[in-house]
Coordinates of C-alpha atoms in Angstrom, one line a residue:
X83 CA 62.5 153.6 201.8
X84 CA 65.3 154.7 199.4
X85 CA 67.4 155.5 202.7
X86 CA 67.0 152.0 204.0
X87 CA 68.1 150.5 200.6
X88 CA 71.3 153.1 200.8
X89 CA 72.1 151.8 204.2
X90 CA 71.7 148.4 203.5
X91 CA 74.3 148.8 200.5
X92 CA 76.6 150.9 202.7
X93 CA 76.7 148.1 205.3
X94 CA 77.4 145.6 202.5
X95 CA 80.5 147.6 201.3
X96 CA 82.0 147.9 204.5
X97 CA 81.7 144.1 205.3
X98 CA 83.0 143.4 202.0
X99 CA 85.9 146.0 202.5
X100 CA 86.4 144.9 206.1
X101 CA 86.9 141.3 204.7
X102 CA 89.0 142.2 201.9
X103 CA 91.4 144.2 204.2
X104 CA 91.5 140.7 206.5
X105 CA 92.4 138.8 203.8
X106 CA 95.2 141.2 202.6
X107 CA 96.7 141.1 206.2
X108 CA 96.8 137.3 205.8
X109 CA 98.1 137.4 202.7
X110 CA 101.2 139.6 203.5
X111 CA 101.5 137.5 206.8
X112 CA 101.9 134.3 204.5
X113 CA 104.5 136.2 202.5
X114 CA 106.4 137.3 205.6
X115 CA 106.4 133.4 207.0
X116 CA 107.4 132.3 203.4
X117 CA 110.3 134.9 203.2
X118 CA 111.2 134.0 207.0
X119 CA 111.5 130.1 206.0
X120 CA 113.5 130.5 202.8
X121 CA 115.8 132.9 204.8
X122 CA 116.1 130.0 207.7
X123 CA 116.7 127.4 205.3
X124 CA 119.4 129.3 203.5
X125 CA 121.3 129.2 206.9
X126 CA 120.7 125.5 207.5

């Protein structure tokens, strides 16, 4: 019984970690787009 509980917790953690790293990538992408846009605006 305890093993099932532990596995469920581990699964929850890995899902949370995957979501967090996905959000992190999205954040970096947004920063890059933002920087690119500012650079583009500076040249216009």
